[in-house]
XYZ file of C-alpha atoms in Angstrom:
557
model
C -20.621 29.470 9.606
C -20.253 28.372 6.134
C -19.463 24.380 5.352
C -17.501 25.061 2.530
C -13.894 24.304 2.143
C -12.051 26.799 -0.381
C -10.435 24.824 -3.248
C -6.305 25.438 -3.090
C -4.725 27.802 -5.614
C -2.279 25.973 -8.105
C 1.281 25.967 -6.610
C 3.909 28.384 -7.878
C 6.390 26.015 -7.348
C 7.555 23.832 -10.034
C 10.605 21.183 -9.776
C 13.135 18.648 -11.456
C 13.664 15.737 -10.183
C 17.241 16.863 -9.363
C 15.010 19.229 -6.658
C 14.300 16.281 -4.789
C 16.997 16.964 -2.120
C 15.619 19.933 -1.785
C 11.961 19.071 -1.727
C 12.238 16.426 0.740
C 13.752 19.417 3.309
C 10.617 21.362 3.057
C 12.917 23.957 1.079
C 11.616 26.803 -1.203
C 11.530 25.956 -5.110
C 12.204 28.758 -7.659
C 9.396 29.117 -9.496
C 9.267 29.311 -13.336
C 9.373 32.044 -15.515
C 6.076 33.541 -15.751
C 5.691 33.135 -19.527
C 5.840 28.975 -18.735
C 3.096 29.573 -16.022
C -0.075 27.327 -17.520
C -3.312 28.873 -17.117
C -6.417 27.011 -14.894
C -8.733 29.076 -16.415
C -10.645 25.900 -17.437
C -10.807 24.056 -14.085
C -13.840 24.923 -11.424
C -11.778 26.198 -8.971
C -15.021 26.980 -6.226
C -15.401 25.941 -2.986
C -15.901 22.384 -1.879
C -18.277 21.203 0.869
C -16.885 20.318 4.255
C -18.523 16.927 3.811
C -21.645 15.352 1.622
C -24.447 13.457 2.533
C -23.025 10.478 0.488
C -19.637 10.970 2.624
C -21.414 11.516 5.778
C -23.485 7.434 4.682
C -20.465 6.205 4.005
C -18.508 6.749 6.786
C -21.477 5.440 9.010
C -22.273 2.397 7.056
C -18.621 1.097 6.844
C -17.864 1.515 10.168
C -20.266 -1.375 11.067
C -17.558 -3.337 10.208
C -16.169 -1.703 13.739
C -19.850 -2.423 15.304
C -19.798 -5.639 14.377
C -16.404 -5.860 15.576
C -16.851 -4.278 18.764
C -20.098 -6.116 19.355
C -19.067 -9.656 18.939
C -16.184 -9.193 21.336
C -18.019 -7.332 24.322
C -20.701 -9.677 24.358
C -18.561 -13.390 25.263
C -17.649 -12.074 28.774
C -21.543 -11.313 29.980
C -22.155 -15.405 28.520
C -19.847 -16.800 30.646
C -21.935 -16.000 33.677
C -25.078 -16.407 32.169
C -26.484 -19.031 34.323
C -28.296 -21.815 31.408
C -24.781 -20.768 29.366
C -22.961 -22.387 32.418
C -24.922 -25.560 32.646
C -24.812 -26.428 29.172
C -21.250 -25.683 28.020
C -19.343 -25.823 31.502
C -18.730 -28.656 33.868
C -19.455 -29.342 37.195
C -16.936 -29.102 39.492
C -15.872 -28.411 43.708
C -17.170 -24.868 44.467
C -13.914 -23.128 45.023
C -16.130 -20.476 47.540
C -17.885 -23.230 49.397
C -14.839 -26.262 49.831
C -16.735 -29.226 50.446
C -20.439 -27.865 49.130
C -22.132 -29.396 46.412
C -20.511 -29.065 42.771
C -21.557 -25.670 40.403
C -21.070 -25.104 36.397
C -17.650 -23.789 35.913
C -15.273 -23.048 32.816
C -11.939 -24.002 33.406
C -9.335 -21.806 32.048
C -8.649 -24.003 29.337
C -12.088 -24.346 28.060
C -12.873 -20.428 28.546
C -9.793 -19.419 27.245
C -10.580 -21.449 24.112
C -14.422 -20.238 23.859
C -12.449 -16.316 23.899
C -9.585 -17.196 22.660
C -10.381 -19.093 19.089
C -11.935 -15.296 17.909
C -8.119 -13.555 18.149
C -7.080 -17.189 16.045
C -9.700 -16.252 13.401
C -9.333 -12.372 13.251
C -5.395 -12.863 12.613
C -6.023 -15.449 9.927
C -8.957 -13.120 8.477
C -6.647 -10.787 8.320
C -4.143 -12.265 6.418
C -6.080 -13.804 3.537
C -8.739 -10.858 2.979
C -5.863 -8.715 1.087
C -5.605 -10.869 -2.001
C -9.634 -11.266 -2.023
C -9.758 -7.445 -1.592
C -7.391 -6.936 -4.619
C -9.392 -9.574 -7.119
C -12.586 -9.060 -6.458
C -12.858 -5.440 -4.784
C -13.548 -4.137 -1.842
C -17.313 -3.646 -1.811
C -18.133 -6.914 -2.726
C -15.564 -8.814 -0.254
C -17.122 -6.681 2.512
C -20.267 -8.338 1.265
C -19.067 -11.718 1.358
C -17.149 -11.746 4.410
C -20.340 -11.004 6.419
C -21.776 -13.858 4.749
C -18.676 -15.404 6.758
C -19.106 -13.893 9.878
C -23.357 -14.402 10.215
C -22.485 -18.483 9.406
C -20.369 -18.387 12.640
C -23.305 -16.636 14.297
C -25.497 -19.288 13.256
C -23.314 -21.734 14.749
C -23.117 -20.922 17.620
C -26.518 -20.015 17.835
C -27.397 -23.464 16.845
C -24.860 -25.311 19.583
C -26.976 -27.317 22.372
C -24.487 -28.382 24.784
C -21.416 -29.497 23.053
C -18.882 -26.181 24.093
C -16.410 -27.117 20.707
C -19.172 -25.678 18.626
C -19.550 -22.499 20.471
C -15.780 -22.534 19.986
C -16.052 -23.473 15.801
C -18.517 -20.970 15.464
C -16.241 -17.902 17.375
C -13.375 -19.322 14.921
C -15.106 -18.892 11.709
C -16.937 -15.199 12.968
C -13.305 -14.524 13.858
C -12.681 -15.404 9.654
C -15.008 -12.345 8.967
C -14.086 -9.802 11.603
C -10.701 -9.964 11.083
C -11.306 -9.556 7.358
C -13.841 -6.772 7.708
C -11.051 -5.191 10.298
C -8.585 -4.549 7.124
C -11.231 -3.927 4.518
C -13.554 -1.302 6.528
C -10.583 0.989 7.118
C -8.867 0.544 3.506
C -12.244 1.217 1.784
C -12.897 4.143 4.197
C -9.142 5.525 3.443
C -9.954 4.874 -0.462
C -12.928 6.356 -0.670
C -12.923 9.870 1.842
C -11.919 13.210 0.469
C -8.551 13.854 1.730
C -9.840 16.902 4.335
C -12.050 14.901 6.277
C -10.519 10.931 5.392
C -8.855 11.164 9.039
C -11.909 11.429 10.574
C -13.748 9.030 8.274
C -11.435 5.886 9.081
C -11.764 6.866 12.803
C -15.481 5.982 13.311
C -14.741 2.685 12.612
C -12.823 2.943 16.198
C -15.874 4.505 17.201
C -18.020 2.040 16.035
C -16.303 -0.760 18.074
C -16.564 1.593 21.561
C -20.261 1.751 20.516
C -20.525 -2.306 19.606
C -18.784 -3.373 22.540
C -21.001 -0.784 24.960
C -24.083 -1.606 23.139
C -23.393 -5.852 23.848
C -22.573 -4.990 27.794
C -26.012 -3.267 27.499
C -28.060 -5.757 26.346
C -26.275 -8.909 28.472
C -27.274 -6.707 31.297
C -30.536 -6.836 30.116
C -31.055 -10.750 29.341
C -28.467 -11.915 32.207
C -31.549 -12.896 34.320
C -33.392 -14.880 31.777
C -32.902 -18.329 32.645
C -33.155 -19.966 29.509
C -31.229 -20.328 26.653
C -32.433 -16.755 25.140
C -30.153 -15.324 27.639
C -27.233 -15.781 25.821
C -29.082 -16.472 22.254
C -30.533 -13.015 21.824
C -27.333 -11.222 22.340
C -25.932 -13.480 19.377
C -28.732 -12.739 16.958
C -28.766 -9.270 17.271
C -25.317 -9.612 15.900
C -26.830 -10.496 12.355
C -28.250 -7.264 12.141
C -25.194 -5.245 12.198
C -23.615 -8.120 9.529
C -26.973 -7.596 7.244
C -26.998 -4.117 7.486
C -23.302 -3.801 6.378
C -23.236 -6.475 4.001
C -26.298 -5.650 2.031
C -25.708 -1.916 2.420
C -22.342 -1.615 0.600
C -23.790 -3.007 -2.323
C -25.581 0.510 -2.874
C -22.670 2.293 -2.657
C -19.739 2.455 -5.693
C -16.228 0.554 -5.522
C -13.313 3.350 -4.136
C -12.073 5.543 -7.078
C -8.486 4.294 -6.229
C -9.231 0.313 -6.823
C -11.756 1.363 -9.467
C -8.770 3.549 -11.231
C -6.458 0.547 -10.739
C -8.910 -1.969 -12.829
C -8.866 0.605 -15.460
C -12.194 2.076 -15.011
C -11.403 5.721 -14.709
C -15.086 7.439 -15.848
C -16.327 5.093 -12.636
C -13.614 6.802 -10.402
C -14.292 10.464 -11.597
C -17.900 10.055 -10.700
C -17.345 8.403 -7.276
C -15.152 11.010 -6.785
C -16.748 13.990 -7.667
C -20.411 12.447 -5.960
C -18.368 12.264 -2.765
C -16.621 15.426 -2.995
C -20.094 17.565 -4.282
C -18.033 19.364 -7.016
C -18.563 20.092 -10.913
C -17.097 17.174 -13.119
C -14.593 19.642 -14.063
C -13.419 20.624 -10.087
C -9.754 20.985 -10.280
C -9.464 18.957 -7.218
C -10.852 16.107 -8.815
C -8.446 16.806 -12.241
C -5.658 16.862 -9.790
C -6.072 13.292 -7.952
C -7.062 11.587 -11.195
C -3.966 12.930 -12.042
C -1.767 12.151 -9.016
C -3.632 8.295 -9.500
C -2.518 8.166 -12.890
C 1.419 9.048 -12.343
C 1.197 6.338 -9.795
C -0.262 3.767 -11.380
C 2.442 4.338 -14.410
C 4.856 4.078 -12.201
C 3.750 0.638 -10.338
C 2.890 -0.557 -13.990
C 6.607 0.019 -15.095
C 7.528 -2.202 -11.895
C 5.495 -5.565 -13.338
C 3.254 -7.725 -11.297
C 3.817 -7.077 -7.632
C 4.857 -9.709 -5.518
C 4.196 -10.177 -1.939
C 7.791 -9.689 -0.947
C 7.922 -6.485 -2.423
C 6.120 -5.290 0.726
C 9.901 -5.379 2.165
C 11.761 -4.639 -1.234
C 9.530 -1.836 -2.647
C 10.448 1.671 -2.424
C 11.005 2.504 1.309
C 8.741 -0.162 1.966
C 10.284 -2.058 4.206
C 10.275 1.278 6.360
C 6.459 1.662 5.968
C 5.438 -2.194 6.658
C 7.837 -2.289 9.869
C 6.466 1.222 11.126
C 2.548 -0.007 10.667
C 2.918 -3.448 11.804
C 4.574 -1.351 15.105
C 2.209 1.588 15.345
C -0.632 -1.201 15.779
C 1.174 -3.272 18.298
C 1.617 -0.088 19.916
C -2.316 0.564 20.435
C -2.727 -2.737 22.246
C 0.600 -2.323 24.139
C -0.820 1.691 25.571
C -2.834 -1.213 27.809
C -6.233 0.100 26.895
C -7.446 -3.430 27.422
C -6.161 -3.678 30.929
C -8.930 -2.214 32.536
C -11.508 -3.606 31.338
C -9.398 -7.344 31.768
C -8.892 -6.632 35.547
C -11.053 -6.912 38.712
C -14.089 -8.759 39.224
C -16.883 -8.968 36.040
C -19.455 -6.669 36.592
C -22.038 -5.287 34.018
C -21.929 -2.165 35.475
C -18.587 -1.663 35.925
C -18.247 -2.462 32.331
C -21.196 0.113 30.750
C -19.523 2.442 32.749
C -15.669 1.946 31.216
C -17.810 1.154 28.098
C -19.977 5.192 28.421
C -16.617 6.884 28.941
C -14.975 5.307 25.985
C -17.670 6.114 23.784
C -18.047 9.383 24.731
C -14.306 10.167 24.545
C -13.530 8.961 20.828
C -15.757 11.776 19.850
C -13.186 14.552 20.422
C -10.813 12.346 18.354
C -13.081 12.828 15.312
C -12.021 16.568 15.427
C -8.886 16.434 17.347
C -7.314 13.991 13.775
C -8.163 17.117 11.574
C -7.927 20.240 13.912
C -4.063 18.789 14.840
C -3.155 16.206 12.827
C -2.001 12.581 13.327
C 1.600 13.095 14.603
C 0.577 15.573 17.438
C -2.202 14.037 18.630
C -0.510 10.497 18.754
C 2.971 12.275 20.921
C 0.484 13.634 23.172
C -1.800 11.283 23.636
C 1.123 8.686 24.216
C 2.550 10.963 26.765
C -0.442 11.563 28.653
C -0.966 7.630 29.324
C 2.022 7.334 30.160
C 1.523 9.491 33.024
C -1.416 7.902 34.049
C -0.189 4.408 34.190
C 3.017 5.384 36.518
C 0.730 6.937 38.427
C -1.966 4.542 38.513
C 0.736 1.486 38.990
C 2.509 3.577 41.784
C -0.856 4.436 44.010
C -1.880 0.445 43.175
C 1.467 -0.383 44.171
C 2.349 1.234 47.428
C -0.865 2.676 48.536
C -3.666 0.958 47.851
C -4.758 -2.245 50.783
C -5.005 -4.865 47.913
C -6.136 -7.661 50.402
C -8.919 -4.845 51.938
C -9.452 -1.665 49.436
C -11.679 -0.747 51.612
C -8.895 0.552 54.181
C -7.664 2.711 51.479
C -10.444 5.077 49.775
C -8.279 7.822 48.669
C -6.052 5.613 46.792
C -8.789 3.856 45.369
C -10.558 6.564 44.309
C -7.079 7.897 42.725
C -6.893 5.077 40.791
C -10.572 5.084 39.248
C -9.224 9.002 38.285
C -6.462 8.219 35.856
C -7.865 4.646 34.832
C -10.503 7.150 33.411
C -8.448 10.166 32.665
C -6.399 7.300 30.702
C -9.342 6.206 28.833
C -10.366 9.376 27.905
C -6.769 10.136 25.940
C -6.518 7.009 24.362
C -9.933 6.916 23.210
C -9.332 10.334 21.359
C -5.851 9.872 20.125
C -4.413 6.356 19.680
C -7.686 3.980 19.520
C -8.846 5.342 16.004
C -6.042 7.086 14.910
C -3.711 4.113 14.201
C -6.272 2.707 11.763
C -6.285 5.827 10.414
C -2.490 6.444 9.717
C -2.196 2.934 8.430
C -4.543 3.495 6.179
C -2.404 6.283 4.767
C 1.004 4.559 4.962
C 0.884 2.461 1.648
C 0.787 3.136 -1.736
C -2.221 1.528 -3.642
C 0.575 -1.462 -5.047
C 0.573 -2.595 -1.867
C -2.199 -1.246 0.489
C -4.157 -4.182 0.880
C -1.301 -6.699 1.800
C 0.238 -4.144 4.345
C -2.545 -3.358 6.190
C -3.188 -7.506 6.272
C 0.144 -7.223 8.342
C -0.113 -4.703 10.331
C -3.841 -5.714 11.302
C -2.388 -9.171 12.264
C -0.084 -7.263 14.425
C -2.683 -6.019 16.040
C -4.520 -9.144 16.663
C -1.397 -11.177 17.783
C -0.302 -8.555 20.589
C -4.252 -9.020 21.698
C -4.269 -12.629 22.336
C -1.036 -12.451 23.581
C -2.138 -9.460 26.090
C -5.439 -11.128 27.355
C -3.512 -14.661 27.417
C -0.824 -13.393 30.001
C -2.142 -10.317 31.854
C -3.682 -12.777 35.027
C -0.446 -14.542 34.889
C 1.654 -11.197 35.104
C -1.013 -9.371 37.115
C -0.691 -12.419 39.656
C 3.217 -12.054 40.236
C 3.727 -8.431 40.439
C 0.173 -6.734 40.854
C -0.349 -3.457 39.863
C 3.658 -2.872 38.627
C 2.483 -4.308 35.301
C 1.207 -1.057 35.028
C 4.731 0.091 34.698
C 5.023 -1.985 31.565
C 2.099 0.134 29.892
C 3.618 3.293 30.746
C 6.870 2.293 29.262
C 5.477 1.198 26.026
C 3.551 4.550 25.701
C 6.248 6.468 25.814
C 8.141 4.436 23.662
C 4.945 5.045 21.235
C 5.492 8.725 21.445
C 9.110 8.484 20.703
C 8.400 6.235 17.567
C 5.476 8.514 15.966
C 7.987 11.437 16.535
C 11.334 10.443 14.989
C 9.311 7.556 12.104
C 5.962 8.698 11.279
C 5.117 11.613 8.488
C 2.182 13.960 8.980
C -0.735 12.637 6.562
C -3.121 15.360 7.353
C -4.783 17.119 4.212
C -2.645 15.097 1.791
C -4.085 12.759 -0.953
C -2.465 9.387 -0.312
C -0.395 9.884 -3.847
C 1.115 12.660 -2.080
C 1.852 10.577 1.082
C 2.935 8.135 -0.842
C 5.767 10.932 -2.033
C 6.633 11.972 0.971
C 8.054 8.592 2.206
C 9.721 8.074 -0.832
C 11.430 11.322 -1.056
C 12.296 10.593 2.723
C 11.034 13.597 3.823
C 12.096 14.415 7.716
C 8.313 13.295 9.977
C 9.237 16.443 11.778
C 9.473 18.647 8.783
C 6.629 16.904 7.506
C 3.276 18.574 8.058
C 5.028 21.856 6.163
C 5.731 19.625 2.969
C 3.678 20.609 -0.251
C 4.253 18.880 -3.115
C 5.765 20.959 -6.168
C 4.309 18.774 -9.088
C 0.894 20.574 -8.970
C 1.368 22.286 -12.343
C 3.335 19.354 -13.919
C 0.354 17.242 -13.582
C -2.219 19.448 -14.225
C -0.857 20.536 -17.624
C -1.140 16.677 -18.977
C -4.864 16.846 -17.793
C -7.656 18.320 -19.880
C -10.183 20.528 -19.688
C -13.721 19.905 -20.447
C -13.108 18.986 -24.005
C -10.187 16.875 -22.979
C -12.476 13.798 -22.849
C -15.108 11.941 -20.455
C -12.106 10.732 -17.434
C -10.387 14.182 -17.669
C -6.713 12.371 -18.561
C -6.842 12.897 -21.630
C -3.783 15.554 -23.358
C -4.391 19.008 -23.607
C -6.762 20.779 -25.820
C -6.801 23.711 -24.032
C -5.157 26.742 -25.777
C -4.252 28.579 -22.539
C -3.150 25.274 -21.453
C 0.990 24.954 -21.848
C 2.095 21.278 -22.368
C-alpha cells in the first residue's frame, strides 16, 4: 500500500459572490465557459505523502504539552497517601477507623482540596493570558517560556519541607504553565499539520495526557513504599523532563506558516509548509493555501486592529466562541472523570482505568480521519449515554452498596460499561474536542478563542471534582443520570451547531461558518473559489512566496 495522497484536481466550479446562497446549500455551480478555464499547467500537481517525518516529530514533540499535562495531574492523588508526604504536610488528628486510638497524619478536605485544587485555579488563569503572549511573541517561543513557568513550580514544590502552602504555591504557578501549554500545544498543532492528517495531529495531545497521567500512577506505584521524602520527590522531578524536552525541543522546529504568514514573513511559511507537506516548492497545494492565507489576511486587515470583543462581534463569531466554549464543557460534563474520582484510591485500580484509556484513544487517531469529527462525536455521545443509564440504573437498584459483595453480577455489570464507556470517550470526545476547536476560528481570533473555550474546560473541572462527593453522597449512583443526560445533549449540539472540518484547510472552515453553511450539509461542501485564487498566484517565475501576479501565459487573470 502506497503512502501517498493524490493531490485534488482544480475545481470546475467557479462563483460570484451573489452564489453564496447557493454555495452555502451544498448546491451545484455552473461552471465557466471553457475558453475562461485557466490552465495549471505550471503547478506540481503529484502526489503528496500521507505524512513526513518532520510531521510525524512534530506531532510527538508538541503533544508533551499533553504529557506534561497529563502527568502533573495523575501524580497528586498517589502523594496524598504517601506516608513521609502525610507527616510533613498533614496534621495529626483522631483516627476516624480506630475512635479513641492514637492520632495519624491526615489532610482535611480543606487543605487537600487546596493542594488539588490551586492547579484547576492556575490552568484557567494560564489559559486566559497565554493568547495575547501567543499572538506577540509566537507560538514556538511562548511554548518555550511557559515551561520555564511550569519547571519553577516544580522546583517549588520540590523544594517545600513541611510548610503545605508551598506545595500549594508551587501547584498554582505549574498550573500558570499547563494551562498555557493546554491552548498553545493544540493551536500550534492545528497551525502547523497538513489539513489530511491535522485531525489526528491535535489528537495526540489527548493522547499524550492518557499516557502522562498512566505513566505518573506507574511510577507512584513504584516509590509509594519508600519512606522518605523521595517518595513523593522523584515523581515531581521526573516532571522536568517532559517540560525540558518540550521546551528546548520546539526551538528546532519553525514558527506555524499561519502566524508566520500573519507577521508578514511569507518565504518562512512556504518553506514550513512545503517541509511538512514533502512537496516541490511549486506543489499546487501549497500555491493554494498561501493563497487561501492571503485572501484572509486582506480581509482581517480591511477590519483594523482586532479587539478582544470582536470574539462576540466578528463575523458569526459569537456563534463559534459560544459553540467551543460549550463543546469543551461538554467533554468534562460526558463524566469521564467520574470514574476515576469514585471509590476507594487504589494504584491498581487506577493503571488499570489508566491502560484502557490509553489504549482506546488510539482508534480515535484513525476514527477523526476515516469518519470525520461530526460522526464520531454523535456517536460517541450516544454510546455514553447508554452506558451511564445503564451503569447509574444497575448502581442504583441492583447493586448492595453497603455489601457489594452480595451482588457480583451487578458489580461486575458495572465494571463492563464503566469500561465500555471509557473506551468511546477515549476515541471520540477526549481528543476530538481539542481538535475541532482548533478548527473553529479564523487566525484573527484563534488564539483568544481557544483561551475561552480552554477556560471552559478548566472551570467545569474544578467545579466537577469540587462537588461530585457532595452529589455522589446524596443520591449515589443516580448522578450517573446527570452524565447520561449531558451526553446526549452533546450529541444533539454537534448535530444541529457544529460543521464537518475534515480535509478542509482552516481558510476554508473559516468559509463555511461564515457562509452559514447547514453542519448537516456540511461534510459535502467544497469551496468554489479554487480557480479564483489560483489565477492571482504565480508560477515558478511568479516570485520566491508564490503570491506574486501572474506571469504565466497559459495563466488567465
Amino acid at each position: 500500500m502506497k503512502l501517498f495522497r493524490k493531490s485534488s484536481p482544480p475545481s470546475s466550479t467557479s462563483a460570484s459572490s451573489g452564489d453564496a446562497k447557493e454555495r452555502s446549500e451544498g448546491q451545484t455551480i455552473t461552471s465557466a465557459p471553457d475558453h475562461r478555464k485557466p490552465s495549471y499547467s505550471h503547478f506540481d500537481n503529484s502526489p503528496y505523502p500521507l505524512a513526513t517525518w518532520r510531521t510525524v516529530v512534530m506531532g510527538i514533540l508538541v503533544s508533551m504539552g499533553g504529557l506534561i499535562f497529563g502527568y502533573d495531574t495523575g501524580q497528586i492523588s498517589g502523594f496524598l497517601e504517601m506516608q513521609d508526604f502525610l507527616q510533613r504536610f498533614g496534621e495529626l488528628l483522631p483516627d476516624p477507623k480506630n475512635p479513641g486510638g492514637p492520632p495519624t497524619y491526615q489532610f482535611t478536605n480543606t487543605r487537600s482540596g487546596l493542594i488539588v485544587g490551586l492547579l484547576s485555579i492556575g490552568t484557567l488563569i494560564g489559559a486566559l493570558i497565554a493568547a495575547p503572549f501567543a499572538n506577540a511573541f509566537g507560538r514556538k517561543y511562548s511554548i518555550s517560556a511557559w515551561c520555564i513557568v511550569f519547571s519553577v513550580g516544580v522546583i517549588v514544590q520540590i523544594a517545600a519541607d513541611t510548610k503545605w502552602y508551598e506545595i500549594v504555591v508551587g501547584r498554582w504557578v505549574a498550573g500558570l504553565g499547563i494551562g498555557a501549554l493546554s491552548i498553545l500545544v493544540p493551536l500550534y498543532q492545528s497551525e502547523s499539520a497538513p489539513t489530511h492528517v491535522r485531525g489526528a495531529i491535535v489528537c495526540c495531545y489527548q493522547l499524550f495526557i492518557t499516557v502522562g497521567i498512566l505513566f505518573a500512577n506507574i511510577v507512584n506505584y513504584g516509590t509509594e513504599r519508600i519512606q522518605t521524602t523521595a517518595s513523593w520527590r522523584i515523581p515531581m522531578g521526573i516532571g522536568f523532563l517532559w517540560a525540558l524536552v518540550l521546551g528546548v525541543g520546539i526551538l528546532f522546529f519553525p514558527e506555524t506558516p499561519k502566524h508566520n504568514f500573519r507577521k508578514g514573513k511569507p518565504d518562512q511559511a512556504k518553506h514550513t509548509m512545503v517541509k511538512l507537506l514533502g512537496v516541490s516548492d511549486n506543489h499546487r497545494k501549497v500555491a493554494l493555501e498561501l493563497a487561501e492565507m492571503k485572501e484572509a489576511l486582506e480581509a482581517e486587515t480591511a477590519g483594523g486592529k482586532p479587539h478582544w470583543w470582536e470574539v462576540f462581534t466578528g463575523p458569526r463569531m459569537a456563534y463559534r466562541t459560544i459553540l467551543g466554549v460549550v463543546l469543551q464543557a461538554f467533554q468534562q460534563l460526558t463524566g469521564a472523570n467520574f470514574f476515576s474520582t469514585t471509590g476507594p484510591p487504589s494504584s491498581s485500580r487506577l493503571i488499570i482505568l489508566g491502560t484502557v484509556n490509553v489504549v482506546c484513544t488510539f482508534p480515535g487517531l484513525y476514527f477523526v480521519e476515516r469518519f470525520g469529527r461530526r460522526i464520531s462525536l454523535i456517536l460517541g455521545g450516544a454510546w455514553m449515554c447508554m452506558c451511564f443509564l445503564v451503569f447509574a440504573s444497575v448502581g442504583h437498584f441492583a447493586l448492595d452498596q453497603t455489601t457489594p459483595q452480595n451482588t457480583p453480577q451487578a458489580g461486575t455489570a458495572m465494571i463492563v460499561f464503566a469500561c465500555l464507556f471509557i473506551a468511546a470517550f477515549a476515541s471520540t470526545w477526549g481528543p476530538m474536542v481539542w481538535t475541532v476547536t482548533g478548527e473553529l476560528y479564523p487566525s484573527r481570533y484563534r488564539a483568544q478563542c481557544m483561551a475561552l473555550s480552554t477556560a471552559s474546560n478548566w472551570i467545569w473541572n474544578f467545579l466537577i471534582a469540587f462537588f461530585t462527593p457532595f452529589i455522589t453522597s446524596a443520591i449515589d449512583f443516580r448522578y450517573g443520570y446527570v452524565f447520561a443526560a449531558c451526553c446526549g445533549a452533546a450529541s444533539v449540539t454537534v448535530y444541529f451547531f457544529l460543521l464537518e472540518a475534515q480535509g478542509k484547510t482552516l481558510e476554508e472552515v473559516d468559509e463555511m461558518y461564515t457562509l452559514r453553511v447547514k453542519p448537516w450539509k456540511s461534510k459535502g461542501w467544497t469551496t468554489a473559489d479554487s480557480e479564483r485564487r489560483l489565477s492571482s498566484v504565480g508560477g515558478p517565475r511568479a516570485g520566491q512566496n508564490g503570491l506574486g501576479h501572474a506571469e504565466d501565459k497559459d495563466v488567465v487573470s
